[in-house]
Short mmCIF file of C-alpha atoms and ligand atoms in Angstrom, two decimals:
data_model
loop_
_atom_site.label_atom_id
_atom_site.label_comp_id
_atom_site.label_asym_id
_atom_site.label_seq_id
_atom_site.Cartn_x
_atom_site.Cartn_y
_atom_site.Cartn_z
CA MET A 73 -11.31 -13.75 -18.75
CA PRO A 74 -10.25 -14.82 -15.25
CA LEU A 75 -12.90 -15.03 -12.56
CA LEU A 76 -12.70 -13.56 -9.06
CA THR A 77 -12.72 -17.09 -7.65
CA ASP A 78 -9.73 -18.28 -9.69
CA PRO A 79 -6.55 -18.92 -7.69
CA LEU A 80 -3.27 -17.29 -8.64
CA THR A 81 0.36 -18.14 -8.03
CA LEU A 82 2.88 -15.53 -6.89
CA GLY A 83 6.45 -15.61 -8.20
CA THR A 84 7.45 -17.02 -4.82
CA GLY A 85 5.28 -20.08 -5.44
CA SER A 86 2.70 -19.08 -2.81
CA ILE A 87 -0.92 -19.41 -3.86
CA LEU A 88 -3.56 -16.67 -3.66
CA GLN A 89 -6.86 -18.51 -3.18
CA ASN A 90 -8.87 -15.87 -5.06
CA ARG A 91 -8.50 -12.45 -6.68
CA PHE A 92 -9.32 -10.31 -3.61
CA ALA A 93 -6.49 -8.54 -1.76
CA LEU A 94 -7.01 -6.30 1.21
CA ALA A 95 -5.46 -2.89 0.47
CA PRO A 96 -3.40 -1.21 3.19
CA LEU A 97 -5.77 0.65 5.50
CA THR A 98 -4.44 3.02 8.14
CA ASN A 99 -6.78 2.86 11.12
CA GLN A 100 -4.91 4.73 13.85
CA GLN A 101 -5.54 2.07 16.46
CA SER A 102 -1.99 1.03 17.35
CA ASN A 103 -0.33 1.86 20.64
CA ASP A 104 1.76 5.04 20.85
CA ASP A 105 4.98 3.00 20.56
CA GLY A 106 3.79 1.43 17.29
CA THR A 107 2.96 -1.97 18.74
CA ALA A 108 -0.32 -3.54 17.62
CA SER A 109 -3.24 -3.04 20.02
CA GLU A 110 -6.20 -5.28 20.80
CA HIS A 111 -8.20 -3.11 18.37
CA ASP A 112 -5.67 -3.82 15.61
CA LEU A 113 -6.02 -7.54 16.19
CA HIS A 114 -9.82 -7.43 16.37
CA TRP A 115 -10.00 -5.48 13.07
CA PHE A 116 -7.49 -7.81 11.36
CA GLU A 117 -9.45 -10.84 12.57
CA GLN A 118 -12.67 -9.39 11.12
CA LEU A 119 -10.95 -8.75 7.80
CA ALA A 120 -9.22 -12.13 7.70
CA ALA A 121 -12.56 -13.88 8.18
CA GLY A 122 -13.93 -11.90 5.23
CA GLY A 123 -12.43 -14.01 2.46
CA TYR A 124 -9.37 -12.13 1.12
CA SER A 125 -6.54 -14.25 -0.27
CA ILE A 126 -3.96 -11.75 0.92
CA LEU A 127 -4.13 -9.14 3.67
CA THR A 128 -1.95 -6.02 3.83
CA THR A 129 -1.37 -4.26 7.13
CA ALA A 130 -1.84 -0.53 7.51
CA ALA A 131 1.20 1.54 6.52
CA ALA A 132 3.88 0.63 9.10
CA ASN A 133 6.77 3.05 9.57
CA VAL A 134 10.32 1.74 9.12
CA GLN A 135 11.99 4.58 11.03
CA PRO A 136 10.61 6.58 13.96
CA ASN A 137 10.95 9.84 12.00
CA GLY A 138 8.71 8.45 9.23
CA LYS A 139 5.63 8.39 11.46
CA SER A 140 2.76 10.16 9.71
CA PHE A 141 -0.36 9.11 11.62
CA ALA A 142 -1.34 9.00 15.26
CA GLY A 143 -1.72 5.37 16.28
CA GLN A 144 0.43 4.22 13.36
CA LEU A 145 1.68 0.64 13.32
CA GLY A 146 5.48 0.41 13.56
CA VAL A 147 7.96 -2.10 12.15
CA TYR A 148 11.22 -0.35 13.06
CA ASP A 149 11.99 -2.17 16.31
CA ASP A 150 11.92 -5.76 17.54
CA ARG A 151 9.38 -4.75 20.17
CA HIS A 152 6.87 -4.64 17.29
CA ILE A 153 7.35 -8.34 16.54
CA PRO A 154 4.89 -9.94 19.02
CA GLY A 155 1.95 -7.83 17.76
CA LEU A 156 2.93 -8.38 14.14
CA SER A 157 3.22 -12.12 14.80
CA ALA A 158 -0.30 -12.15 16.16
CA MET A 159 -1.49 -10.45 12.95
CA ALA A 160 0.35 -12.93 10.72
CA GLU A 161 -1.10 -15.80 12.72
CA ILE A 162 -4.63 -14.40 12.26
CA ALA A 163 -4.19 -14.21 8.48
CA HIS A 164 -2.79 -17.72 8.24
CA ARG A 165 -5.50 -19.21 10.44
CA HIS A 166 -8.01 -17.92 7.88
CA GLY A 167 -6.02 -19.29 4.94
CA ALA A 168 -4.74 -15.91 3.74
CA LEU A 169 -1.24 -14.67 2.98
CA ALA A 170 -0.09 -11.48 4.68
CA SER A 171 2.11 -8.49 3.81
CA VAL A 172 3.33 -5.65 5.99
CA GLN A 173 3.15 -2.34 4.16
CA LEU A 174 6.56 -0.68 4.66
CA HIS A 175 6.24 3.08 4.92
CA HIS A 176 8.21 6.22 5.65
CA GLY A 177 6.31 9.50 5.45
CA GLY A 178 9.31 11.64 4.48
CA ALA A 179 8.25 15.29 4.22
CA PHE A 180 4.70 14.19 5.12
CA ALA A 181 5.66 12.70 8.46
CA ARG A 182 4.07 14.64 11.32
CA GLN A 183 6.34 16.85 13.37
CA ASP A 184 4.06 16.52 16.41
CA LEU A 185 4.53 12.74 16.27
CA ILE A 186 8.29 12.61 15.62
CA GLY A 187 9.32 15.02 18.37
CA SER A 188 12.72 16.62 17.98
CA GLU A 189 13.63 14.57 14.90
CA ALA A 190 13.85 16.42 11.58
CA LEU A 191 11.39 16.03 8.74
CA VAL A 192 13.42 14.59 5.86
CA GLY A 193 13.12 13.91 2.16
CA PRO A 194 15.28 13.42 -0.90
CA SER A 195 15.80 17.21 -1.20
CA ASP A 196 15.04 20.29 0.87
CA ASP A 197 11.34 21.12 0.75
CA GLU A 198 10.30 24.69 1.41
CA ASP A 199 6.60 23.87 1.84
CA THR A 200 7.07 21.40 4.70
CA GLY A 201 10.47 22.47 6.00
CA ALA A 202 11.87 18.98 5.38
CA ARG A 203 15.62 18.82 4.81
CA ALA A 204 17.52 16.68 2.32
CA LEU A 205 18.87 13.38 3.61
CA THR A 206 22.66 13.12 3.57
CA LEU A 207 24.13 10.26 1.55
CA PRO A 208 24.79 8.11 4.66
CA GLU A 209 21.19 8.80 5.75
CA VAL A 210 19.84 7.56 2.40
CA GLU A 211 21.90 4.39 2.84
CA GLN A 212 20.55 4.04 6.38
CA LEU A 213 16.99 4.51 5.11
CA ARG A 214 17.59 1.75 2.54
CA ASP A 215 19.00 -0.52 5.24
CA ASP A 216 16.09 0.23 7.57
CA PHE A 217 13.53 -0.69 4.88
CA ILE A 218 15.44 -3.97 4.44
CA ALA A 219 15.68 -4.52 8.21
CA ALA A 220 11.93 -3.90 8.52
CA ALA A 221 11.29 -6.57 5.88
CA THR A 222 13.45 -9.12 7.71
CA ARG A 223 11.62 -8.18 10.92
CA ALA A 224 8.27 -8.79 9.18
CA GLN A 225 9.60 -12.15 8.06
CA ARG A 226 10.68 -13.04 11.59
CA ALA A 227 7.19 -12.10 12.74
CA GLY A 228 5.78 -14.70 10.34
CA PHE A 229 4.64 -12.52 7.42
CA ASP A 230 4.81 -13.95 3.90
CA GLY A 231 6.07 -10.73 2.39
CA VAL A 232 6.01 -6.95 2.32
CA GLU A 233 4.52 -4.22 0.19
CA LEU A 234 6.69 -1.13 -0.36
CA HIS A 235 4.71 2.10 -0.06
CA GLY A 236 5.81 4.06 -3.11
CA ALA A 237 2.66 6.19 -3.38
CA PHE A 238 1.05 9.47 -2.29
CA GLY A 239 4.22 11.57 -2.02
CA PHE A 240 5.69 9.60 0.88
CA ILE A 241 9.45 9.13 0.85
CA LEU A 242 9.83 6.40 -1.79
CA ALA A 243 7.45 8.25 -4.11
CA ALA A 244 9.31 11.51 -3.45
CA PHE A 245 12.59 9.89 -4.55
CA LEU A 246 11.03 8.93 -7.90
CA LEU A 247 9.83 12.40 -8.92
CA PRO A 248 12.17 15.06 -10.40
CA GLU A 249 10.31 17.88 -8.57
CA THR A 250 10.91 16.37 -5.13
CA ASN A 251 14.22 14.65 -5.88
CA ARG A 252 16.78 17.22 -7.02
CA ARG A 253 19.76 15.32 -5.64
CA THR A 254 23.02 15.53 -7.50
CA ASP A 255 24.44 12.22 -6.16
CA HIS A 256 23.64 8.77 -7.62
CA TYR A 257 20.22 8.68 -5.86
CA GLY A 258 19.01 11.59 -8.02
CA GLY A 259 19.29 12.84 -11.57
CA ASN A 260 17.88 10.67 -14.35
CA PRO A 261 15.10 8.08 -13.85
CA GLU A 262 17.73 5.40 -13.23
CA GLY A 263 19.19 7.46 -10.37
CA ARG A 264 15.83 8.45 -8.88
CA SER A 265 14.65 4.82 -8.79
CA ARG A 266 17.99 3.54 -7.42
CA LEU A 267 16.86 3.64 -3.77
CA LEU A 268 13.78 1.57 -4.58
CA ARG A 269 15.81 -0.97 -6.56
CA GLU A 270 18.44 -1.28 -3.83
CA ILE A 271 15.73 -1.85 -1.23
CA ILE A 272 14.16 -4.58 -3.39
CA GLU A 273 17.55 -6.23 -4.02
CA GLY A 274 18.39 -6.04 -0.31
CA ILE A 275 15.09 -7.62 0.71
CA ARG A 276 15.57 -10.44 -1.82
CA ALA A 277 19.08 -11.06 -0.50
CA GLY A 278 18.01 -10.87 3.15
CA CYS A 279 14.67 -12.67 3.03
CA GLY A 280 15.19 -15.22 0.25
CA PRO A 281 13.11 -16.24 -2.77
CA ASP A 282 10.05 -17.43 -0.81
CA PHE A 283 9.31 -14.02 0.70
CA HIS A 284 7.17 -11.88 -1.61
CA ILE A 285 7.78 -8.23 -2.41
CA GLY A 286 4.95 -5.99 -3.58
CA LEU A 287 5.21 -2.38 -4.70
CA ARG A 288 2.47 0.23 -4.43
CA LEU A 289 2.50 3.13 -6.89
CA ALA A 290 -0.18 5.79 -7.36
CA LEU A 291 -1.07 6.62 -10.95
CA SER A 292 -2.56 9.95 -11.95
CA GLY A 293 -4.01 10.92 -15.31
CA GLN A 294 -2.62 14.42 -14.71
CA ASN A 295 0.99 13.39 -14.08
CA PRO A 296 3.19 14.96 -16.78
CA HIS A 297 5.81 12.27 -16.00
CA LEU A 298 3.44 9.37 -16.74
CA PRO A 299 5.50 8.06 -19.71
CA GLU A 300 8.54 7.91 -17.40
CA VAL A 301 6.54 6.08 -14.71
CA ARG A 302 5.32 3.65 -17.37
CA ASP A 303 8.88 3.04 -18.60
CA MET A 304 10.02 2.37 -15.03
CA VAL A 305 7.17 -0.08 -14.46
CA ALA A 306 7.91 -1.75 -17.81
CA GLY A 307 11.54 -2.18 -16.71
CA PHE A 308 10.45 -3.68 -13.38
CA LEU A 309 8.06 -6.07 -15.16
CA GLU A 310 10.68 -7.09 -17.70
CA ARG A 311 13.05 -8.11 -14.92
CA ASP A 312 10.39 -9.59 -12.59
CA LEU A 313 11.83 -7.29 -9.95
CA VAL A 314 8.82 -7.55 -7.63
CA ASP A 315 6.17 -10.23 -7.12
CA TYR A 316 3.25 -7.87 -7.43
CA LEU A 317 2.36 -4.30 -8.22
CA ASP A 318 -0.44 -2.56 -6.37
CA LEU A 319 -1.43 0.25 -8.72
CA VAL A 320 -3.71 2.92 -7.26
CA VAL A 321 -6.04 4.81 -9.59
CA ARG A 322 -8.96 7.06 -8.77
CA SER A 323 -11.21 4.67 -10.68
CA LEU A 324 -11.12 2.24 -13.57
CA ASP A 325 -12.63 5.00 -15.73
CA THR A 326 -9.79 7.47 -15.11
CA ARG A 327 -8.29 8.69 -18.37
CA VAL A 328 -4.92 10.27 -19.07
CA GLU A 329 -5.32 14.03 -19.36
CA VAL A 330 -1.85 15.17 -20.45
CA GLY A 331 0.86 14.18 -22.89
CA ILE A 332 1.19 11.53 -25.54
CA HIS A 333 -1.28 9.13 -23.92
CA SER A 334 -4.07 11.70 -23.52
CA GLY A 335 -7.51 10.13 -23.69
CA GLU A 336 -6.34 6.58 -22.98
CA LEU A 337 -7.60 4.63 -19.97
CA LEU A 338 -4.94 4.91 -17.27
CA VAL A 339 -5.30 1.31 -16.10
CA ASP A 340 -4.96 -0.11 -19.61
CA LEU A 341 -1.72 1.77 -20.10
CA PHE A 342 -0.17 -0.34 -17.35
CA THR A 343 -2.03 -3.66 -17.61
CA ASP A 344 -1.11 -3.75 -21.32
CA LEU A 345 2.61 -3.87 -20.50
CA THR A 346 4.32 -7.20 -21.12
CA ARG A 347 4.83 -9.05 -17.87
CA GLY A 348 6.46 -12.25 -16.74
CA SER A 349 5.82 -13.54 -13.23
CA THR A 350 4.89 -10.18 -11.63
CA LEU A 351 1.18 -9.96 -10.81
CA VAL A 352 -0.60 -6.66 -11.31
CA GLY A 353 -3.32 -5.59 -8.89
CA VAL A 354 -5.46 -2.48 -9.09
CA SER A 355 -6.81 -0.36 -6.24
CA GLY A 356 -9.43 2.34 -6.75
CA ASP A 357 -13.16 2.38 -6.25
CA ILE A 358 -13.55 -1.41 -6.13
CA MET A 359 -16.90 -1.26 -4.33
CA SER A 360 -19.08 -3.75 -6.19
CA ALA A 361 -19.00 -7.24 -7.65
CA ALA A 362 -19.21 -5.76 -11.15
CA GLY A 363 -16.38 -3.31 -10.42
CA ALA A 364 -14.10 -6.07 -9.15
CA GLN A 365 -14.76 -8.23 -12.21
CA ARG A 366 -14.26 -5.22 -14.49
CA ALA A 367 -10.76 -4.72 -13.08
CA LEU A 368 -9.91 -8.28 -14.13
CA ASP A 369 -11.48 -7.68 -17.53
CA HIS A 370 -9.10 -4.73 -17.89
CA GLY A 371 -6.10 -7.02 -17.47
CA SER A 372 -5.54 -6.74 -13.75
CA ASP A 373 -4.66 -10.06 -12.09
CA PHE A 374 -6.33 -9.20 -8.80
CA VAL A 375 -8.04 -6.31 -6.99
CA PHE A 376 -7.17 -4.37 -3.84
CA VAL A 377 -10.25 -3.60 -1.76
CA ALA A 378 -9.99 -0.46 0.42
CA SER A 379 -13.07 1.71 1.07
CA GLY A 380 -15.18 -1.36 0.28
CA ALA A 381 -13.53 -3.18 3.20
CA VAL A 382 -13.98 -0.25 5.56
CA VAL A 383 -17.72 -0.36 4.83
CA HIS A 384 -18.09 -4.16 4.78
CA HIS A 385 -15.03 -5.99 6.09
CA ASP A 386 -16.31 -9.17 4.42
CA PHE A 387 -16.47 -7.59 0.95
CA PRO A 388 -15.14 -10.74 -0.86
CA GLN A 389 -17.69 -13.05 0.72
CA ARG A 390 -20.52 -10.63 -0.12
CA VAL A 391 -19.36 -10.36 -3.74
CA LEU A 392 -19.09 -14.12 -4.09
CA ALA A 393 -22.58 -14.58 -2.65
CA ASP A 394 -24.24 -11.94 -4.83
CA GLN A 395 -23.20 -10.88 -8.32
CA ALA A 396 -25.23 -7.67 -7.96
CA TYR A 397 -23.59 -6.68 -4.65
CA GLU A 398 -22.50 -3.06 -4.11
CA THR A 399 -21.32 -1.50 -0.86
CA PRO A 400 -23.27 1.42 0.51
CA ARG A 401 -21.35 4.62 -0.33
CA PRO A 402 -19.86 6.75 2.46
CA PRO A 403 -20.63 9.04 4.16
CA LEU A 404 -22.60 6.71 6.44
CA PRO A 405 -23.88 7.22 9.99
CA ALA A 406 -21.35 6.66 12.79
CA SER A 407 -23.72 3.99 14.12
CA PHE A 408 -23.18 2.00 10.90
CA PHE A 409 -19.46 1.69 11.66
CA ARG A 410 -20.03 1.17 15.40
CA ASP A 411 -22.46 -1.67 14.72
CA GLN A 412 -19.80 -3.41 12.70
CA GLY A 413 -17.30 -3.28 15.52
CA ARG A 414 -15.05 -0.43 14.35
CA SER A 415 -13.26 1.18 17.32
CA PRO A 416 -13.83 4.83 18.39
CA ALA A 417 -10.28 5.78 17.23
CA PHE A 418 -10.92 4.28 13.80
CA ILE A 419 -14.31 6.01 13.51
CA ASP A 420 -12.75 9.36 14.49
CA TYR A 421 -10.16 8.92 11.74
CA LEU A 422 -12.86 7.99 9.21
CA GLU A 423 -14.81 11.08 10.23
CA GLU A 424 -12.06 13.68 10.55
CA SER A 425 -9.65 12.73 7.78
CA LEU A 426 -11.70 10.84 5.26
CA GLY A 427 -15.28 12.15 5.35
CA PHE A 428 -16.66 8.62 5.72
CA VAL A 429 -19.05 9.55 8.53
CA GLU A 430 -22.25 11.59 8.12
CA ALA A 431 -22.38 14.90 10.00
CA HIS A 432 -24.65 14.58 13.03
C1 FMN B 105 -9.35 4.31 5.81
C2 FMN B 105 -8.30 4.29 4.75
C3 FMN B 105 -6.98 4.07 5.11
C4 FMN B 105 -5.97 4.00 4.15
N1 FMN B 105 -4.69 3.71 4.52
C5 FMN B 105 -3.73 3.50 3.59
C6 FMN B 105 -2.42 3.07 3.97
O1 FMN B 105 -2.11 2.83 5.14
N2 FMN B 105 -1.51 2.89 2.98
C7 FMN B 105 -1.82 3.12 1.66
O2 FMN B 105 -0.96 2.94 0.80
N3 FMN B 105 -3.05 3.51 1.29
C8 FMN B 105 -4.01 3.68 2.21
N4 FMN B 105 -5.27 4.03 1.83
C9 FMN B 105 -5.60 4.07 0.39
C10 FMN B 105 -6.28 2.78 -0.03
O3 FMN B 105 -5.46 1.64 0.21
C11 FMN B 105 -6.75 2.78 -1.50
O4 FMN B 105 -5.64 2.71 -2.35
C12 FMN B 105 -7.57 4.02 -1.84
O5 FMN B 105 -8.51 4.30 -0.82
C13 FMN B 105 -8.32 3.83 -3.15
O6 FMN B 105 -9.17 2.69 -3.11
P1 FMN B 105 -10.74 2.82 -2.81
O7 FMN B 105 -11.30 3.81 -3.80
O8 FMN B 105 -11.26 1.42 -3.03
O9 FMN B 105 -10.88 3.27 -1.41
C14 FMN B 105 -6.30 4.16 2.77
C15 FMN B 105 -7.63 4.42 2.42
C16 FMN B 105 -8.63 4.47 3.38
C17 FMN B 105 -10.04 4.70 2.93
#
């Protein structure tokens, strides 16, 4: 079994010094125009010093109308480059690789943050009022994901992670319920995953073989389309389409609840797939040394630390120093987060949206 301290090589040839990746963590600290703030840089510096081999930025929107969080980091304009460059430099100074998470909120963008622009998605959505993108708009979305990747590269990042999870636009294109398009970006699984594939191909063509591409997908044991998701992932792995997958599960113990795989461990269903050079990472309740090692024992190549990093930004170093280490479990007192240098905006977000902070 691999150990958490073992290095790994990405398909690009870049080396991950250990098995800890920082998961994307929205922290609502960026300036209103999407440029990185001093708080962003301070938080990234804390994380980078914590021992991860690869750091992912918070979800960064690739178009203004994809903005889904106040204080969201942007990557849709060259004015974002200086702040992003500072973040890449921080990661590299600490010996880590760095990815920008490329995001568009789609129907879950926030109208109060995108002004007069329309909420959009693959198809009309009665619940949110989002309207279907026209064909030229889908092509523009694809091109803007690719342009955001080349911008990240110009800023000094080693690669990008595509946000294909949690119902945001790339995830919405994959699902038949949210993608009812009748053009070649809808229909069968091949059509629904076309946008994602074209983005990946465009980034490869624009950024070259040394620039890594990761893909985040969220897996649910209750998803009736799980066999289709598994087939898609198998196809991606067969063709080494991306350099890594970041698979989000609720926990390593989550089991499939519907369909032909009922009762099986969700993670195993994906880590058992034959793979070539694509690395597979798992995100979900990695909050202890034992939990991180268990993910590797279940066939994951590396782990994405999220809540664990919010609690202790130096999660990897703590794990490596103590095999019995576990993070305290939120909710925790606001003073706990303040003492560790989290900004007021970040603490508000942790309190209001995520329940990480104890009621006073
Ligand atoms: C504060 C916070 C911010 C998050 N921001 C993002 C984000 O920007 N993009 C994303 O894909 N997931 C985001 N997530 C989800 C995490 O990356 C992770 O997949 C999820 O929390 C499960 O891992 P955990 O149980 O270890 O927290 C966020 C989670 C937290 C707690």
